[in-house]
Coordinates of C-alpha atoms in Angstrom, one line a residue:
M19 CA -0.1 0.1 -0.1
A20 CA 3.0 2.7 1.2
G21 CA 4.6 1.4 -2.7
E22 CA 1.6 2.1 -4.7
K23 CA 1.3 5.6 -2.7
K24 CA 4.6 6.6 -3.7
L25 CA 4.3 5.6 -6.7
F26 CA 0.9 7.7 -7.0
K27 CA 3.2 10.8 -5.7
I28 CA 6.0 9.9 -8.4
I29 CA 3.4 9.9 -11.1
G30 CA 2.0 13.3 -10.2
I31 CA 5.2 14.9 -9.7
F32 CA 6.4 13.5 -13.7
L33 CA 3.0 14.5 -14.8
I34 CA 2.6 18.0 -13.5
S35 CA 6.8 18.7 -14.1
V36 CA 6.1 17.4 -17.8
I37 CA 2.8 20.0 -17.8
S38 CA 4.6 23.0 -17.0
C39 CA 7.7 22.7 -19.0
I40 CA 5.0 22.5 -21.8
Y41 CA 2.8 25.4 -20.4
I42 CA 6.2 27.4 -19.9
F43 CA 7.5 26.9 -23.3
S44 CA 3.9 27.6 -24.8
F45 CA 4.3 31.3 -23.9
F46 CA 7.9 31.6 -25.8
L47 CA 6.4 30.5 -29.2
T48 CA 4.3 33.9 -29.3
P49 CA 4.9 37.7 -28.5
S50 CA 1.9 37.9 -25.5
A51 CA -0.9 35.8 -24.6
D52 CA -2.5 38.6 -23.3
W53 CA -3.9 42.1 -25.5
D54 CA -3.3 44.2 -22.6
P55 CA 0.9 43.4 -22.4
M56 CA 1.1 44.6 -26.3
F57 CA -1.1 47.4 -26.1
Y58 CA 1.0 49.4 -22.7
P59 CA 4.2 49.9 -24.7
L60 CA 2.1 51.8 -28.2
I61 CA 1.5 54.5 -25.5
G62 CA 4.6 54.6 -23.8
K63 CA 6.2 55.0 -27.6
G64 CA 4.0 58.1 -27.7
I65 CA 5.9 59.6 -24.5
F66 CA 9.1 58.6 -25.2
E67 CA 9.4 58.6 -28.9
Y68 CA 6.9 61.7 -29.8
H69 CA 6.9 63.1 -26.6
I70 CA 3.2 63.5 -26.3
L71 CA 1.3 63.0 -23.0
P72 CA -1.4 60.5 -22.4
Y73 CA -3.3 60.5 -24.2
D74 CA -3.5 62.6 -27.4
Y75 CA -1.9 59.9 -29.0
I76 CA -3.2 56.5 -27.5
F77 CA -5.8 56.1 -25.1
D78 CA -6.4 54.1 -22.2
H79 CA -7.9 54.5 -18.7
K80 CA -5.1 53.3 -16.6
P81 CA -3.0 55.5 -15.0
Y82 CA 0.4 56.5 -16.9
L83 CA 3.5 54.8 -15.5
V84 CA 2.5 51.6 -16.9
Y85 CA 3.4 52.8 -19.7
V86 CA 6.9 54.1 -18.8
F87 CA 7.4 50.6 -17.5
Y88 CA 6.4 48.4 -20.4
Y89 CA 7.7 50.8 -23.0
I90 CA 11.4 50.7 -21.2
W91 CA 11.3 47.1 -21.0
C92 CA 10.6 46.6 -24.6
R93 CA 13.7 48.4 -25.0
I94 CA 15.9 46.4 -22.5
E95 CA 14.4 42.9 -23.5
F96 CA 14.7 42.3 -27.2
I97 CA 12.9 39.2 -27.7
L98 CA 10.0 39.5 -29.3
N99 CA 8.4 36.3 -28.0
G100 CA 7.7 35.5 -24.2
R101 CA 9.0 38.9 -23.8
F102 CA 6.3 39.9 -21.2
T103 CA 6.5 36.0 -19.7
I104 CA 10.5 37.2 -18.9
L105 CA 9.2 39.9 -17.2
A106 CA 6.7 38.2 -15.0
F107 CA 9.8 35.7 -14.2
S108 CA 11.4 38.2 -13.2
S109 CA 9.2 39.7 -11.1
M110 CA 8.3 36.0 -9.0
I111 CA 11.9 35.5 -8.7
L112 CA 12.3 38.9 -7.6
I113 CA 9.1 38.3 -4.9
C114 CA 10.5 35.2 -3.6
V115 CA 13.7 36.8 -2.9
L116 CA 11.7 39.7 -1.2
F117 CA 9.8 37.0 0.8
N118 CA 13.0 34.6 1.6
K119 CA 15.1 37.8 3.2
F120 CA 12.2 39.5 4.5
Y121 CA 9.6 36.3 6.0
K122 CA 12.5 34.0 5.9
T123 CA 11.2 31.4 4.2
R124 CA 12.7 28.3 2.3
F125 CA 13.6 29.8 -1.4
F126 CA 12.9 26.8 -3.2
P127 CA 9.4 26.1 -1.3
T128 CA 8.6 29.6 -1.9
V129 CA 9.1 29.6 -5.3
F130 CA 7.1 26.5 -6.0
Y131 CA 4.2 27.8 -4.5
V132 CA 4.5 31.5 -6.1
F133 CA 4.9 29.6 -9.7
F134 CA 1.5 27.2 -9.3
G135 CA -0.6 30.6 -7.3
G136 CA 0.5 32.6 -10.1
V137 CA -0.7 30.1 -12.5
I138 CA -4.3 30.2 -11.4
G139 CA -3.8 34.3 -11.4
A140 CA -2.7 34.3 -15.2
Y141 CA 0.3 36.0 -13.8
F142 CA 2.7 34.7 -16.9
S143 CA 0.8 36.1 -19.4
G144 CA 2.7 39.6 -18.2
N145 CA 0.0 41.9 -17.5
T146 CA 0.1 45.1 -14.9
E147 CA 0.4 42.7 -11.6
V148 CA 4.1 41.8 -12.4
I149 CA 4.9 45.6 -11.7
Q150 CA 2.2 46.4 -8.7
T151 CA 3.2 43.0 -6.5
P152 CA 6.8 43.7 -6.2
I153 CA 6.7 47.1 -5.9
I154 CA 3.7 46.5 -3.2
L155 CA 5.6 44.2 -1.6
F156 CA 8.8 46.7 -1.4
S157 CA 6.4 49.0 0.5
I158 CA 5.2 47.3 2.9
I159 CA 8.7 45.8 3.8
L160 CA 10.0 49.6 4.3
L161 CA 6.6 50.5 6.1
T162 CA 7.6 47.2 8.6
K163 CA 11.4 48.1 9.1
G164 CA 10.2 51.4 9.7
I165 CA 8.0 50.8 12.7
E166 CA 10.9 48.2 13.9
R167 CA 13.2 50.7 13.7
K168 CA 11.4 53.9 14.2
N169 CA 14.1 55.4 10.9
Y170 CA 12.0 58.0 9.5
Y171 CA 13.9 57.1 5.9
Y172 CA 11.8 53.7 5.7
F173 CA 8.5 55.6 6.2
L174 CA 9.6 58.1 3.5
I175 CA 10.2 55.6 0.3
S176 CA 7.7 53.5 1.5
G177 CA 5.1 56.6 0.5
I178 CA 7.4 56.9 -2.9
L179 CA 6.5 53.6 -3.7
A180 CA 2.9 53.3 -2.6
A181 CA 2.7 56.9 -4.8
I182 CA 3.7 54.7 -8.0
V183 CA 2.5 51.8 -7.7
V184 CA -1.0 53.6 -7.6
N185 CA 0.2 55.5 -10.8
V186 CA 0.8 51.9 -12.3
N187 CA -2.2 50.2 -11.6
Y188 CA -5.3 52.5 -9.2
L189 CA -6.4 48.8 -7.0
S190 CA -2.8 49.4 -5.2
G191 CA -4.1 52.3 -3.3
C192 CA -6.9 50.3 -2.4
I193 CA -4.6 47.7 -1.2
L194 CA -1.9 50.3 0.4
A195 CA -4.2 52.8 2.2
P196 CA -6.2 50.3 4.4
I197 CA -2.6 49.6 5.8
F198 CA -1.3 52.7 5.9
L199 CA -4.2 54.0 7.8
Y200 CA -4.4 50.9 10.0
V201 CA -1.2 51.0 11.2
M202 CA -1.9 55.1 12.4
F203 CA -4.6 54.2 14.1
S204 CA -3.5 50.8 15.7
R205 CA -0.8 53.4 16.9
M206 CA 2.0 51.1 15.5
C207 CA 3.7 54.0 14.0
T208 CA 3.4 58.0 15.4
F209 CA 1.4 60.6 14.0
Y210 CA 4.5 62.5 12.8
E211 CA 6.0 58.7 10.9
F212 CA 2.8 58.3 9.0
L213 CA 3.0 62.5 8.2
T214 CA 6.2 60.8 6.7
I215 CA 4.5 58.4 4.5
I216 CA 2.3 61.3 3.2
A217 CA 5.2 63.7 3.0
G218 CA 7.0 60.8 0.4
G219 CA 3.7 60.7 -1.6
V220 CA 3.0 63.7 -2.3
L221 CA 7.2 64.1 -3.1
S222 CA 6.7 61.0 -5.6
L223 CA 3.1 62.7 -6.9
T224 CA 4.7 66.0 -7.5
L225 CA 7.7 64.2 -9.5
I226 CA 5.4 61.7 -11.1
F227 CA 3.1 64.6 -12.3
L228 CA 5.6 67.2 -13.2
P229 CA 6.0 66.8 -17.0
F230 CA 2.0 67.3 -17.4
L231 CA 2.5 70.6 -15.0
I232 CA 5.1 71.6 -17.1
A233 CA 3.1 71.6 -20.2
G234 CA 0.4 73.5 -18.9
H235 CA -2.7 73.9 -21.2
G236 CA -4.9 71.9 -19.0
K237 CA -2.9 69.0 -19.3
L238 CA -3.7 67.5 -16.2
L239 CA -7.1 68.0 -16.0
A240 CA -7.4 66.6 -19.4
Y241 CA -5.9 63.3 -18.2
F242 CA -8.0 62.4 -15.1
S243 CA -11.0 64.1 -16.9
M244 CA -10.9 61.4 -19.7
Q245 CA -10.2 58.1 -17.6
H246 CA -12.8 59.2 -15.2
H247 CA -15.2 59.9 -18.2
F248 CA -14.7 56.3 -19.3
L249 CA -14.1 54.6 -16.1
E250 CA -17.6 55.6 -15.4
H251 CA -19.2 53.5 -18.6
Y252 CA -16.6 51.0 -17.8
S253 CA -17.6 50.3 -14.0
A254 CA -19.8 47.0 -14.1
N255 CA -22.8 46.0 -13.2
L256 CA -24.9 44.1 -10.9
G257 CA -24.8 41.3 -12.0
E258 CA -21.4 41.1 -13.3
R259 CA -20.2 42.4 -9.4
L260 CA -21.6 39.3 -8.1
Y261 CA -19.8 36.8 -10.7
T262 CA -16.6 38.7 -9.5
V263 CA -17.8 37.9 -6.1
Q264 CA -18.4 34.1 -7.5
I265 CA -14.7 34.0 -8.8
V266 CA -12.8 35.3 -6.4
L267 CA -14.3 33.2 -3.8
A268 CA -13.7 30.3 -6.3
K269 CA -9.9 31.2 -6.4
I270 CA -9.8 31.1 -2.4
S271 CA -11.7 27.7 -2.3
F272 CA -8.4 26.4 -3.5
L273 CA -6.4 28.5 -1.3
Y274 CA -8.5 27.0 1.8
P275 CA -6.1 24.3 3.8
A276 CA -3.2 26.7 4.2
L277 CA -5.7 29.9 5.4
L278 CA -7.3 27.3 7.6
L279 CA -3.7 26.9 8.9
W280 CA -2.8 30.4 9.2
F281 CA -6.2 31.9 10.1
K282 CA -6.5 29.0 12.8
D283 CA -3.6 30.5 15.2
K284 CA -3.7 34.0 16.3
A285 CA 0.2 34.0 16.8
V286 CA 0.7 33.4 13.2
F287 CA -1.6 36.0 11.8
W288 CA -2.3 38.8 14.7
D289 CA 0.5 38.8 17.0
D290 CA 3.2 38.8 15.0
M291 CA 3.6 42.4 13.5
R292 CA 4.8 41.4 10.1
G293 CA 2.2 37.9 9.9
R294 CA -0.4 41.2 11.3
I295 CA 0.7 43.2 8.3
L296 CA 0.6 40.2 5.5
T297 CA -3.0 39.0 6.7
L298 CA -4.2 42.4 6.0
W299 CA -2.3 43.2 2.7
F300 CA -4.1 39.5 1.7
L301 CA -7.1 40.5 2.9
C302 CA -7.4 43.8 1.5
S303 CA -6.5 42.4 -1.9
V304 CA -9.6 40.3 -2.0
L305 CA -11.7 43.0 -1.7
A306 CA -9.6 45.0 -4.3
A307 CA -10.1 42.1 -6.6
I308 CA -14.1 42.4 -5.9
M309 CA -14.2 46.7 -5.6
S310 CA -12.7 45.8 -9.5
G311 CA -16.0 44.3 -10.7
H312 CA -14.5 42.8 -12.9
A313 CA -13.7 38.8 -12.8
Y314 CA -10.7 38.7 -15.0
D315 CA -7.9 36.1 -14.1
H316 CA -5.2 38.5 -13.3
Y317 CA -6.6 40.4 -11.3
S318 CA -6.7 37.4 -8.5
S319 CA -3.2 37.3 -8.6
L320 CA -3.5 40.7 -5.9
F321 CA -4.3 38.2 -3.1
I322 CA -2.8 34.6 -4.4
I323 CA 0.6 36.2 -3.9
P324 CA 0.5 37.0 -0.3
A325 CA -1.3 34.0 -0.2
M326 CA 1.3 31.9 -1.2
A327 CA 3.8 33.4 1.2
M328 CA 1.0 32.5 3.8
C329 CA 2.0 28.4 2.6
A330 CA 5.6 29.3 2.8
I331 CA 6.0 30.7 6.4
L332 CA 4.0 28.2 7.3
Q333 CA 5.6 25.4 5.7
K334 CA 9.1 26.7 6.5
N335 CA 7.4 26.8 10.5
G336 CA 6.3 22.9 10.5
R337 CA 2.3 23.8 10.4
L338 CA 2.2 22.9 6.8
P339 CA 3.2 19.1 7.1
S340 CA 3.2 18.3 3.5
F341 CA 2.9 20.0 0.0
W342 CA 0.3 17.5 -0.7
L343 CA -2.3 19.4 1.6
M344 CA -2.3 22.0 -1.4
T345 CA -3.6 19.2 -3.9
P346 CA -6.4 20.7 -5.0
L347 CA -4.5 24.0 -5.8
Y348 CA -1.8 22.1 -7.9
I349 CA -5.0 20.9 -9.8
Y350 CA -6.2 23.1 -10.6
S351 CA -3.4 24.7 -11.4
A352 CA -2.6 21.9 -13.8
I353 CA -6.1 22.4 -15.9
Y354 CA -5.1 25.6 -16.1
M355 CA -1.9 25.4 -17.3
I356 CA -3.4 23.5 -20.1
T357 CA -6.1 25.3 -21.1
T358 CA -3.8 28.5 -20.9
T359 CA -1.6 26.3 -23.8
I360 CA -4.4 25.4 -26.2
D361 CA -4.8 29.1 -26.3
N362 CA -1.1 29.4 -26.9
V363 CA -1.0 27.3 -29.6
N364 CA -4.0 28.9 -31.6
N365 CA -2.9 32.3 -30.4
I366 CA 0.0 31.2 -32.5
K367 CA -2.2 30.3 -35.7
S368 CA -3.8 33.5 -35.6
I369 CA -1.0 35.3 -35.4
K370 CA 0.9 34.1 -38.1
R371 CA -2.4 34.8 -40.7
E372 CA -2.1 38.3 -39.2
N373 CA 1.1 38.8 -41.1
P374 CA 2.3 41.9 -39.5
L375 CA 5.6 42.3 -41.6
A376 CA 3.4 42.1 -45.1
V377 CA 1.1 44.4 -42.7
S378 CA 4.1 46.4 -42.3
Q379 CA 5.7 46.7 -45.4
I380 CA 2.2 47.6 -47.2
V381 CA 1.3 50.6 -44.6
G382 CA 4.6 52.0 -43.7
K383 CA 4.2 54.8 -41.7
R384 CA 1.3 55.9 -42.4
K385 CA -1.8 56.6 -40.1
V386 CA -4.2 53.6 -39.8
L387 CA -7.4 54.5 -38.4
N388 CA -8.6 51.0 -36.2
I389 CA -12.4 50.3 -36.7
R390 CA -13.4 47.5 -33.7
S391 CA -10.5 45.9 -35.2
D392 CA -7.4 44.1 -32.8
N393 CA -5.5 46.5 -32.1
S394 CA -2.4 44.1 -31.0
L395 CA -1.4 44.5 -34.6
Y396 CA -0.3 47.8 -34.3
Y397 CA 1.9 46.4 -31.5
L398 CA 3.5 43.3 -33.9
A399 CA 3.4 45.0 -37.1
N400 CA 4.9 49.1 -35.5
L401 CA 1.6 50.9 -36.7
E402 CA 0.9 54.4 -36.1
T403 CA -2.5 55.3 -35.3
F404 CA -4.6 57.6 -36.6
D405 CA -7.5 57.8 -33.6
P406 CA -6.4 57.6 -30.1
F407 CA -9.2 55.5 -29.0
L408 CA -7.1 52.4 -30.8
F409 CA -8.1 49.8 -28.2
I410 CA -10.9 47.6 -30.2
D411 CA -13.9 48.2 -27.6
H412 CA -13.0 51.7 -25.9
I413 CA -14.3 53.7 -27.9
D414 CA -17.9 52.3 -27.2
V415 CA -17.4 52.3 -24.0
Y416 CA -15.7 56.0 -23.6
F417 CA -18.2 57.4 -26.7
G418 CA -21.6 55.1 -25.7
T419 CA -24.2 55.4 -29.1
Q420 CA -22.0 58.7 -30.2
A421 CA -19.2 56.2 -31.3
D422 CA -20.2 55.4 -35.0
E423 CA -20.5 59.2 -35.1
H424 CA -16.6 59.6 -34.3
Y425 CA -15.8 57.1 -36.6
M426 CA -17.3 58.9 -39.7
Q427 CA -15.8 62.2 -38.4
D428 CA -12.4 60.4 -38.9
L429 CA -13.2 58.8 -42.2
R430 CA -14.3 62.2 -43.5
Q431 CA -10.3 63.1 -42.5
K432 CA -9.8 60.5 -45.5
P433 CA -6.9 58.9 -43.3
D434 CA -4.9 56.7 -45.8
F435 CA -6.1 53.0 -44.4
V436 CA -8.7 51.8 -41.9
L437 CA -8.6 48.1 -40.5
M438 CA -11.7 46.6 -40.1
P439 CA -12.3 42.9 -38.2
Y440 CA -13.3 40.2 -41.2
Q441 CA -16.6 40.1 -42.4
S442 CA -17.9 43.1 -40.3
C443 CA -19.8 44.6 -43.3
T444 CA -21.8 40.8 -43.5
A445 CA -25.1 40.9 -42.3
N446 CA -25.4 39.3 -38.7
D447 CA -22.0 39.1 -37.7
I448 CA -20.7 39.4 -34.3
N449 CA -18.4 42.3 -35.2
H450 CA -20.7 44.3 -37.4
I451 CA -20.1 47.4 -38.2
E452 CA -22.5 50.3 -39.0
D453 CA -24.0 50.4 -42.4
N454 CA -23.2 54.3 -43.0
I455 CA -19.4 53.4 -42.1
C456 CA -19.6 50.6 -44.6
A457 CA -21.1 52.4 -47.0
W458 CA -18.0 55.3 -46.9
I459 CA -15.7 52.6 -46.9
K460 CA -17.0 51.0 -49.7
D461 CA -17.2 54.1 -51.6
N462 CA -13.9 55.6 -51.0
Y463 CA -11.4 52.7 -50.3
H464 CA -10.4 49.3 -51.6
M465 CA -8.9 46.3 -49.6
V466 CA -5.6 45.6 -50.1
Y467 CA -5.2 42.7 -47.7
K468 CA -7.2 40.6 -45.1
A469 CA -6.0 37.9 -42.7
Y470 CA -8.4 34.9 -41.8
N471 CA -8.4 31.3 -42.2
H472 CA -8.3 29.9 -45.5
K473 CA -9.8 26.6 -44.5
H474 CA -12.6 27.9 -42.4
P475 CA -13.4 31.2 -44.3
L476 CA -16.5 31.8 -42.7
R477 CA -15.0 31.4 -39.0
V478 CA -14.7 35.1 -37.7
T479 CA -12.8 35.9 -34.5
S480 CA -11.8 38.8 -33.0
R481 CA -7.9 38.3 -34.3
Y482 CA -9.2 38.1 -38.4
Y483 CA -8.9 41.5 -40.0
Q484 CA -9.5 43.7 -43.1
L485 CA -6.9 46.3 -44.2
Y486 CA -8.4 49.0 -46.7
E487 CA -6.8 51.8 -49.0
I488 CA -8.1 54.7 -49.6
N489 CA -8.9 55.3 -53.3
N490 CA -6.8 57.9 -55.2
K491 CA -5.8 60.3 -52.2

């Protein structure tokens, strides 16, 4: 019986190791498994290459430091395929090193837990969490050390980092603000130490928005006004929020064995200050993920990563007696890795059909108006956008029923090229474009390229498109 159990474990370890290797390899076959990371450098290009502040070049609803970070990464890292996965792995290793140094966890078990937690949190797709999570952790570590050592410099730098990470993703503020307020009201820090945190934040914000203040002409007001207008219409309805709660609770259920052991012992999760702040980080991250109102997998990384630190601490202290106690997490991760690998393989096929090189040669440096088509082509083919509302559905969120008229205003300015979804002027198609736009395209443009599945020409996906060039401009 014991021999069969040992054999079962060996087979399980072998299978999950093979699945993990194939899963990791699949990310290096494609430029990105997620649209978002390919979109961020485009706005960064406007900032660094054209010296255009957000959002005059391209619009997005996130704070602008995320575009700065992603653009710099694309300049540093020269491998196209797997670029953002390399960023994610670098982030993961940095987090594990910090956990190892600060919480005294064992390094390799920490890597083990963070890897499997990162899988179900879509960490390796390389979205903003790979930037914000290590910065949040840095800020928390410096805050804790400031309390322990009564060192004002730690509080100052913690505040500086907090302002930086909030301008990577606003959800970071929902995580850090309650922690800062707690340490003040619980008298873990003095009022003057808390003011030092605030001073660090104010100093950081001043430097972050200095380019807008220098530019003047209402640039800073326009920056926040556009975000506010978009987010008002982007906010989730009640049904979406309830679904988000369900997804968050479902993800937490796979962490249940470790969370039960963690919260079972007050000496672990509350009496020790470092454990207490880690607990607050986890709880605030759960609330932040729910507050987002959107059940995107990568949002769950916000609370899964601190939960993995709890696993590593419990394992080090002998309170997590066996790795196998987290078997539900490993099984879910294995299933997630298989489905993600399949998606990555299909993504490779779609990108080959997109043929960015051919499009780049046709278009050159001329501007392309995107009408609800695949915005990743702008990253892959290094295209220039005609309209700031480039992301596939942003214009509909921002303008609502007036989106049609906004496109018509663009078309009257006669852009050299127009990018539209494949078969988008066909009746009853899922990507159907309004009749007046289709009529204008038919009268003034001719098709120069189309990307689709030649074996299944009637199949329509968001990655297939038609490229039109203006007639005799």
